[in-house]
mmCIF file of C-alpha atoms in Angstrom:
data_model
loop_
_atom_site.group_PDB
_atom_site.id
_atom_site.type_symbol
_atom_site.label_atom_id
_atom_site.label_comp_id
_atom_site.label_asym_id
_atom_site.label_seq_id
_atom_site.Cartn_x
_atom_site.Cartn_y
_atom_site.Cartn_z
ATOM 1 C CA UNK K 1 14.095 -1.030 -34.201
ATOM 2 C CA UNK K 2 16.791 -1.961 -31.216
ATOM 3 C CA UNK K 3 18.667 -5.136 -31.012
ATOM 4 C CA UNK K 4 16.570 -6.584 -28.743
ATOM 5 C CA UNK K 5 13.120 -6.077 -30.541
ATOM 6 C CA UNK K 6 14.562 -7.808 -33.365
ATOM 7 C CA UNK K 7 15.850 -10.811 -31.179
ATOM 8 C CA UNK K 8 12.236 -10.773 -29.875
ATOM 9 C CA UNK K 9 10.867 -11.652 -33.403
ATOM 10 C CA UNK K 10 13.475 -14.549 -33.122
ATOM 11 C CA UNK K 11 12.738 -16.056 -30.133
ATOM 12 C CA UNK K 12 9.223 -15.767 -31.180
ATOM 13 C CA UNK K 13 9.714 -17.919 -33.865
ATOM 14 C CA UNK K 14 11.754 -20.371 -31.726
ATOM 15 C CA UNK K 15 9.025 -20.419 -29.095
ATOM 16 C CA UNK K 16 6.410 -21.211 -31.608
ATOM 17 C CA UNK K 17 8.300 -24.232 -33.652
ATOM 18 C CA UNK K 18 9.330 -25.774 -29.887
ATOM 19 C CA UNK K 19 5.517 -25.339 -28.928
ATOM 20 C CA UNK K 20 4.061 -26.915 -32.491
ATOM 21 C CA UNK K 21 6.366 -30.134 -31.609
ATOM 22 C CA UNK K 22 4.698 -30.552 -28.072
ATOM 23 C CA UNK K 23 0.802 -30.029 -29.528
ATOM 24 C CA UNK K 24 1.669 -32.503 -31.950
ATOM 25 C CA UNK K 25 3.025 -35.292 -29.097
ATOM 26 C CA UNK K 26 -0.055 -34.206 -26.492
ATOM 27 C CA UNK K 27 -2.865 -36.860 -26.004
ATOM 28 C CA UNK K 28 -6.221 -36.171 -25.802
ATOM 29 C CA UNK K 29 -6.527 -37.966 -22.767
ATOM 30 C CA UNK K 30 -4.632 -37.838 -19.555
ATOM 31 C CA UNK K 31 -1.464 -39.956 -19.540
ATOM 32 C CA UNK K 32 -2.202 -43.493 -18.345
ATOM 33 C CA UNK K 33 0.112 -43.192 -15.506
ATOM 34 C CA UNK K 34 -1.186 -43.785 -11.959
ATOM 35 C CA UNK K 35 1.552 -42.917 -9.841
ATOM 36 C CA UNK K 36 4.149 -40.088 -9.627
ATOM 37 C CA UNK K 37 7.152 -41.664 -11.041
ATOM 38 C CA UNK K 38 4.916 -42.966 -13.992
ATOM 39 C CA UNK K 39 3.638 -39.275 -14.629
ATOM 40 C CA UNK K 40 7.277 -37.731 -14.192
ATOM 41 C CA UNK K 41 8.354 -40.023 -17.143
ATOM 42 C CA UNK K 42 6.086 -39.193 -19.315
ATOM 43 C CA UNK K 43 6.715 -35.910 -18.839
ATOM 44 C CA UNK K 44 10.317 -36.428 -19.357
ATOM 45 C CA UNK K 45 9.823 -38.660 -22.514
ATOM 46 C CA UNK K 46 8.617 -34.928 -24.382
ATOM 47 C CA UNK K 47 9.783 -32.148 -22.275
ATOM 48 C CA UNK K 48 13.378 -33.406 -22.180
ATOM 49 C CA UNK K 49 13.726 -33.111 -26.164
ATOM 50 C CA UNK K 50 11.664 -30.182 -26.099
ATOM 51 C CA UNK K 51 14.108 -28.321 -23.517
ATOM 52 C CA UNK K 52 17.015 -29.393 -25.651
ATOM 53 C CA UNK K 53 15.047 -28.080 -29.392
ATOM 54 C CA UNK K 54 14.620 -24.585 -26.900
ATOM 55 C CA UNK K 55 18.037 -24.600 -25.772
ATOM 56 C CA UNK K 56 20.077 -25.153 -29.334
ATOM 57 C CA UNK K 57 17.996 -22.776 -31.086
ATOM 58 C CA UNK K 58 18.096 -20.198 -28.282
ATOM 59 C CA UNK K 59 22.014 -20.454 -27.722
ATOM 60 C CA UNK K 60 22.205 -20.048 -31.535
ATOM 61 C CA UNK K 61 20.533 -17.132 -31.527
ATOM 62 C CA UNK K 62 22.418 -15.451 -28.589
ATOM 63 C CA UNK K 63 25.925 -17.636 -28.369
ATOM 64 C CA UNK K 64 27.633 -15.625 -25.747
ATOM 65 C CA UNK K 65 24.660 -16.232 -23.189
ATOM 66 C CA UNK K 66 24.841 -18.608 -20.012
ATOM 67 C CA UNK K 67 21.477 -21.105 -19.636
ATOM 68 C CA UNK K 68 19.611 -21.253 -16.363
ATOM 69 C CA UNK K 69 19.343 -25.208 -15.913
ATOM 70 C CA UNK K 70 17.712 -25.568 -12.760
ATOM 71 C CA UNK K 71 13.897 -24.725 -13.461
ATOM 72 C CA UNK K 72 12.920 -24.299 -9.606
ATOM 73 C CA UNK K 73 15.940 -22.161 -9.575
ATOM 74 C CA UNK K 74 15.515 -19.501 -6.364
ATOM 75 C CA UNK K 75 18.438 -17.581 -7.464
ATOM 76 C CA UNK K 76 19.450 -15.985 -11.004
ATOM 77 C CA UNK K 77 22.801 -14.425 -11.877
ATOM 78 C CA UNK K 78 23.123 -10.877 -11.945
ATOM 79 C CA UNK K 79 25.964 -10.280 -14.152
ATOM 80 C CA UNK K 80 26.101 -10.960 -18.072
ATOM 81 C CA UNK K 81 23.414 -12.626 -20.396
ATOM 82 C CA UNK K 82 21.421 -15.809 -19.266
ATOM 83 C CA UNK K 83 18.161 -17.728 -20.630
ATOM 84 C CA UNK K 84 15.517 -18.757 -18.398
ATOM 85 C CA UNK K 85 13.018 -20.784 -20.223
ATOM 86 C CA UNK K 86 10.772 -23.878 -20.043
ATOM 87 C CA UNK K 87 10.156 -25.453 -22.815
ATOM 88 C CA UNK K 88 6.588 -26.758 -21.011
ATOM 89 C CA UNK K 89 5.054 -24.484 -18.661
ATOM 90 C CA UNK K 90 2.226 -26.336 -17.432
ATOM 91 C CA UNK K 91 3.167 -29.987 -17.049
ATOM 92 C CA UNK K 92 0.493 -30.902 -14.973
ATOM 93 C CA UNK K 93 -2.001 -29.388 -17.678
ATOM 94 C CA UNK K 94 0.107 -31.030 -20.570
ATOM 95 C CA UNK K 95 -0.051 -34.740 -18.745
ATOM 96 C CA UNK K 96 -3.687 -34.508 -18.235
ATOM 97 C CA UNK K 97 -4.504 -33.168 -21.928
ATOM 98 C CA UNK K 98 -5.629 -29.848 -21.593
ATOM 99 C CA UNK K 99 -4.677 -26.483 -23.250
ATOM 100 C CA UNK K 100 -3.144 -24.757 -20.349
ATOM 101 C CA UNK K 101 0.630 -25.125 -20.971
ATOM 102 C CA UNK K 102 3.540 -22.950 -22.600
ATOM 103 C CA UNK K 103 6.495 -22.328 -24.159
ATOM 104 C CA UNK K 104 8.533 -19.605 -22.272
ATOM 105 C CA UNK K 105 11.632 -17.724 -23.288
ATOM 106 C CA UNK K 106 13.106 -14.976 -21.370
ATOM 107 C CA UNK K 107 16.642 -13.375 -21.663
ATOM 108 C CA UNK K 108 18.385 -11.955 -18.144
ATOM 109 C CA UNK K 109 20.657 -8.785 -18.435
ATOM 110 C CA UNK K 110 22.592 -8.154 -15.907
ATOM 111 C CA UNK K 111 19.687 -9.542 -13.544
ATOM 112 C CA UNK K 112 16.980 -8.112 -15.605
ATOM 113 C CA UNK K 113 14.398 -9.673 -17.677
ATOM 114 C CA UNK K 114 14.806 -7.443 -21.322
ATOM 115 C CA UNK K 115 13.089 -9.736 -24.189
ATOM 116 C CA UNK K 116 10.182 -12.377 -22.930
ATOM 117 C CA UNK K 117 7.954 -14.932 -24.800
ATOM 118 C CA UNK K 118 5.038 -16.464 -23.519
ATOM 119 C CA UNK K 119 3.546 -19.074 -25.873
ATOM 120 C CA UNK K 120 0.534 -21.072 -25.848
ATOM 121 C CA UNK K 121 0.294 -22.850 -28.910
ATOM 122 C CA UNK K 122 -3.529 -24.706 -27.883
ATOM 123 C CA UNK K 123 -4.684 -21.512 -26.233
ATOM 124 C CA UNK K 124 -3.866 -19.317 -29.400
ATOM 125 C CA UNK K 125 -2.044 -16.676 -28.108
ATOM 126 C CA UNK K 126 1.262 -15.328 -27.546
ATOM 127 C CA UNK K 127 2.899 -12.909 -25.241
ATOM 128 C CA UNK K 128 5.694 -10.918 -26.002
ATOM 129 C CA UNK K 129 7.633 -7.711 -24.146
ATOM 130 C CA UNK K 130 10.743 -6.191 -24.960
ATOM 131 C CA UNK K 131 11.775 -4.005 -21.668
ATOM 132 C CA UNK K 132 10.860 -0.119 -22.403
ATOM 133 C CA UNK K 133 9.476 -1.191 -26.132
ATOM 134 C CA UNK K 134 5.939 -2.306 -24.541
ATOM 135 C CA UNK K 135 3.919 -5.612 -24.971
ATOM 136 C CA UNK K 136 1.713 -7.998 -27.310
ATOM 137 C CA UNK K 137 -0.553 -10.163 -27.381
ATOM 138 C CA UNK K 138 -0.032 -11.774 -30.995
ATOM 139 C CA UNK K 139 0.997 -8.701 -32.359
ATOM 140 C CA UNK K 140 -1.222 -5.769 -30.528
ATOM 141 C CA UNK K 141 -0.081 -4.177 -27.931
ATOM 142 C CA UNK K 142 -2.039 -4.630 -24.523
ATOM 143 C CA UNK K 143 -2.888 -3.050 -21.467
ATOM 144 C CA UNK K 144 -4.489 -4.107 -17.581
ATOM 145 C CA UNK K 145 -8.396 -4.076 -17.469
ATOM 146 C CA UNK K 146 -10.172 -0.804 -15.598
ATOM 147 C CA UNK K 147 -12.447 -3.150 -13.644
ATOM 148 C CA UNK K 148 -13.431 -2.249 -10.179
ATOM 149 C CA UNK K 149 -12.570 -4.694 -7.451
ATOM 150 C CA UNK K 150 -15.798 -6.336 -7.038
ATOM 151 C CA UNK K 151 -15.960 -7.083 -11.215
ATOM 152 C CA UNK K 152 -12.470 -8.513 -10.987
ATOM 153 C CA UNK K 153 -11.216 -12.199 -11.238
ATOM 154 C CA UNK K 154 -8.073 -12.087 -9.391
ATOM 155 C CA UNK K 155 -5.788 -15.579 -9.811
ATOM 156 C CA UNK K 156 -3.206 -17.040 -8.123
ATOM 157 C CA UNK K 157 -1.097 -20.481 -7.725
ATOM 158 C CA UNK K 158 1.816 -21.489 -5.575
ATOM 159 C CA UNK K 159 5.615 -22.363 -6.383
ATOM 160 C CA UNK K 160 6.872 -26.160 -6.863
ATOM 161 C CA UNK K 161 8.307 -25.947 -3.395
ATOM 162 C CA UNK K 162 5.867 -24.693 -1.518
ATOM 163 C CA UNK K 163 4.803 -27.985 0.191
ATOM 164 C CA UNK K 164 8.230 -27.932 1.403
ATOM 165 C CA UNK K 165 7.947 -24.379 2.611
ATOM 166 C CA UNK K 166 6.049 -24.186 5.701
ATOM 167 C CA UNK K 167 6.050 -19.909 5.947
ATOM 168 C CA UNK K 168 4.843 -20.100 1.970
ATOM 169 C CA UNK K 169 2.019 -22.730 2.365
ATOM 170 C CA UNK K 170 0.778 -20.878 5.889
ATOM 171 C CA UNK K 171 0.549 -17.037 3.524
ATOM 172 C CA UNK K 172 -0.201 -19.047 0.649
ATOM 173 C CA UNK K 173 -3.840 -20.157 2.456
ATOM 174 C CA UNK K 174 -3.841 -16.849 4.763
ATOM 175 C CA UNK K 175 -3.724 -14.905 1.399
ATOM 176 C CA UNK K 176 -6.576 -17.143 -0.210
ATOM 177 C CA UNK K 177 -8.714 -16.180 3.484
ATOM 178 C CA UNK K 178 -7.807 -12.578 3.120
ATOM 179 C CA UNK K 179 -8.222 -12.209 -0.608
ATOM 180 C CA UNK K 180 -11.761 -14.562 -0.710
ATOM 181 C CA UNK K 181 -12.908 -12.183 2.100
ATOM 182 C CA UNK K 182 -12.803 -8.917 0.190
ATOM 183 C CA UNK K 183 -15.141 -7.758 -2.718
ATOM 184 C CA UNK K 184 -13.897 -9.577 -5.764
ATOM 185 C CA UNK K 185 -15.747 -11.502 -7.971
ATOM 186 C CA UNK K 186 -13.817 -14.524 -8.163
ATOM 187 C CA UNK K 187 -10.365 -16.392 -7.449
ATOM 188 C CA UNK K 188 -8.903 -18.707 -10.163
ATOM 189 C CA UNK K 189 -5.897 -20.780 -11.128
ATOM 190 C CA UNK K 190 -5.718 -20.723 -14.542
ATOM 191 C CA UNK K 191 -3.007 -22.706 -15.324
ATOM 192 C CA UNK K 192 0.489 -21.983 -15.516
ATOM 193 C CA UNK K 193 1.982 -18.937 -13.593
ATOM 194 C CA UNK K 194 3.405 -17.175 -16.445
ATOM 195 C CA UNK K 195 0.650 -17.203 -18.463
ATOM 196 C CA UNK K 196 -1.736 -16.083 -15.747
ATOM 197 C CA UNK K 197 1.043 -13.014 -14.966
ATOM 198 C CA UNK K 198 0.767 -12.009 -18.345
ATOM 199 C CA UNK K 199 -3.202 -12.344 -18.769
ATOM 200 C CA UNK K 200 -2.886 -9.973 -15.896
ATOM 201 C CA UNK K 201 -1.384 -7.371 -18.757
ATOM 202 C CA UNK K 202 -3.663 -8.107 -21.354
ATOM 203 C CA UNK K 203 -7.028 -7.776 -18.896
ATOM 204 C CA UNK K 204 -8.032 -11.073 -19.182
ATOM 205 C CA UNK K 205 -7.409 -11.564 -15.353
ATOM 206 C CA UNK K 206 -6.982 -8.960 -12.909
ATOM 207 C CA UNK K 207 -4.490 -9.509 -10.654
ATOM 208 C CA UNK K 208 -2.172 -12.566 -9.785
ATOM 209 C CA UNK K 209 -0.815 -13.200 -6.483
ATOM 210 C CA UNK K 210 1.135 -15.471 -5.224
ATOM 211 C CA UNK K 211 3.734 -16.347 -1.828
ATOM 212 C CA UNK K 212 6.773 -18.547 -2.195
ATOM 213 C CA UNK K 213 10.459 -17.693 -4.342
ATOM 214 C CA UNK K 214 9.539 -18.683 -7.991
ATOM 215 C CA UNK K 215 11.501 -16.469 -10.126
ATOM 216 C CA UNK K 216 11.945 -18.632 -13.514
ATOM 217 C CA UNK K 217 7.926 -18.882 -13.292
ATOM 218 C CA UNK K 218 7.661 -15.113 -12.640
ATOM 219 C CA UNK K 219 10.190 -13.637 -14.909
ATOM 220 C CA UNK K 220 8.535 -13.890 -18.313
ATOM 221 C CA UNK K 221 4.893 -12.281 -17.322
ATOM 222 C CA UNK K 222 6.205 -10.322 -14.601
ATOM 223 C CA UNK K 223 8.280 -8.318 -18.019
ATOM 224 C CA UNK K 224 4.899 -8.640 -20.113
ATOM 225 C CA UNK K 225 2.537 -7.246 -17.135
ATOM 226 C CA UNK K 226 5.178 -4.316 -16.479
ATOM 227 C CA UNK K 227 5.232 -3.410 -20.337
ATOM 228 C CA UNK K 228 1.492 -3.456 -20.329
ATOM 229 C CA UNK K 229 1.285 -1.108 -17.663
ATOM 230 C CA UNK K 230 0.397 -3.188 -14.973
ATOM 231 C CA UNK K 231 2.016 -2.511 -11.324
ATOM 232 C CA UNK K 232 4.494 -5.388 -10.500
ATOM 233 C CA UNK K 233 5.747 -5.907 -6.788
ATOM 234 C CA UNK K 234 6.044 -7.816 -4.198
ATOM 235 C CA UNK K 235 3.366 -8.524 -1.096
ATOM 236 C CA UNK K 236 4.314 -5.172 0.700
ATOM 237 C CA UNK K 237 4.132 -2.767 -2.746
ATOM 238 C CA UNK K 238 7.876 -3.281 -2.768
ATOM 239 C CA UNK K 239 9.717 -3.511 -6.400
ATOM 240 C CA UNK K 240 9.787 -7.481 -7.430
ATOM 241 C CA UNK K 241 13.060 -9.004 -7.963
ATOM 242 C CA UNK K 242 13.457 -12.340 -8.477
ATOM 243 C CA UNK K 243 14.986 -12.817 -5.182
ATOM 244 C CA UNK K 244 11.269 -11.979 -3.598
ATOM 245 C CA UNK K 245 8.983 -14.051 -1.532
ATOM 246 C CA UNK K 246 6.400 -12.678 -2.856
ATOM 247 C CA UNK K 247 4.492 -11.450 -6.219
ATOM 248 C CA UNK K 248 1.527 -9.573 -7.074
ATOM 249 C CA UNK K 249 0.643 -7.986 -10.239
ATOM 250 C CA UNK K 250 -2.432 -5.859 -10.735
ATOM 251 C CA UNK K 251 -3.807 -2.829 -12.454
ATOM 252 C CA UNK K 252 -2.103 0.542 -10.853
ATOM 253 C CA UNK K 253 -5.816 1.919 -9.665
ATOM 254 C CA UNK K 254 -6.350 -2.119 -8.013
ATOM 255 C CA UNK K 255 -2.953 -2.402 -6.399
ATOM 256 C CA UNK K 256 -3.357 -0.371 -3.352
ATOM 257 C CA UNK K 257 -7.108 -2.649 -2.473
ATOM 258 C CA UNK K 258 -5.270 -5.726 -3.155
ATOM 259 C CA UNK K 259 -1.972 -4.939 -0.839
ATOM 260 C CA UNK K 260 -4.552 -4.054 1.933
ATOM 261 C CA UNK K 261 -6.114 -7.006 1.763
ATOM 262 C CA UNK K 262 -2.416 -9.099 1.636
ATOM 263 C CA UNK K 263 -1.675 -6.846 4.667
ATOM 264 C CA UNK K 264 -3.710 -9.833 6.417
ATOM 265 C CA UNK K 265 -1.123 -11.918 5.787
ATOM 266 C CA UNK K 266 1.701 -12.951 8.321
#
């Protein structure tokens, strides 16, 4: 077993004791806030201790890596060991009480993603990949779905900042056009984006898509999905980075179908 596959079963753990303190503190309901600065302290009032449980356990684990503050973060460092989490991926789910949230762990090497966790503690599953050691979904390994185009249900969702974005909302809705046009069976959003990416690996969706930088998002399933097998890259069927503008992720034999009908896109 590397280095890394045992950190994996580490994080893991962390991922899952960070997640059991947030379905404990969850309503039922939706938070009774009515307005946006009501709704952002809520959210602060558990995601703020949460972030800090995710970050002392994480640094203890790895003490010579850097931490990635800045969750809407367009740019990651390239050199040395960083964490990129969020301790609750899916605040809009998580304020209005439903399952669709997680805890996310991912360590950067020298710009690449090498261990990632992608926990949902209400949804029952977790996601792990170690880079070139596969992925999991709790503990069997996974792989895309074989459906043809017009069985699929593709997903996508946009950034944070893509209302301030004009170029990303305009693809963003030209992409929805293009992609509701073709022969799929549906289009979803799920929930949060790196949950979604890494459903894409496991078959449970088909594809993701998406327009607008949002690498921490990205990282975690965009690892998972590769692991599984799935084809990761950006709009054009370049490699992703996290520098990209762009993200799909889709079964090899679906990739090609999908990128023609993103070809639409300005």
């Amino acid at each position: 077993m590397s280095e890394d596959e045992e950190l994996l079963a580490a994080v893991e753990a962390v991922t899952r004791e960070v997640g059991a303190w947030l379905a404990r503190r969850q309503a039922d309901e939706p938070v009774a806030a009515t307005d946006r600065a009501g709704a952002f302290a809520a959210f602060a009032a558990v995601d703020g201790p949460a972030s800090a449980q995710l970050r002392e356990r994480l640094g203890a684990l790895r003490p010579q890596a850097g931490w990635v503050d800045d969750e809407l973060a367009q740019e990651l460092p390239a050199t040395g060991e960083w964490w990129v989490c969020d301790a609750t991926d899916g605040a809009v789910q998580y304020l209005l009480g439903l399952p669709q949230w997680a805890v996310t762990a991912t360590l950067l090497r020298e710009g690449e993603a090498v261990v990632a966790v992608v926990h949902a503690p209400l949804l029952g599953c977790t996601y792990t990949a170690v880079r070139g050691a596969g992925a999991q979904r709790n503990g069997a390994r996974i792989a895309p779905s074989r459906r043809e185009l017009a069985a699929a249900v593709l997903a996508t969702s946009q950034p944070p900042t893509v209302g301030a974005d004009p170029v990303a909302r305009r693809r963003a809705g030209e992409s929805l056009t293009a992609v509701l046009g073709g022969p799929a069976l549906a289009v979803r959003n799920l929930g949060p984006t790196a949950l979604q990416v890494a459903q894409v690996g496991s078959g449970h969706l088909d594809a993701f898509w998406e327009y607008g930088p949002d690498a921490v998002n990205l990282l975690p399933g965009a690892l998972v999905a590769t692991e599984a097998g799935a084809a990761v890259s950006d709009a054009t069927g370049a490699p992703w980075t996290p520098a990209a503008t762009s993200f799909l992720a889709a079964p090899p034999a679906r990739q090609g179908e999908l990128l023609e009908l993103l070809a639409a896109v300005r």
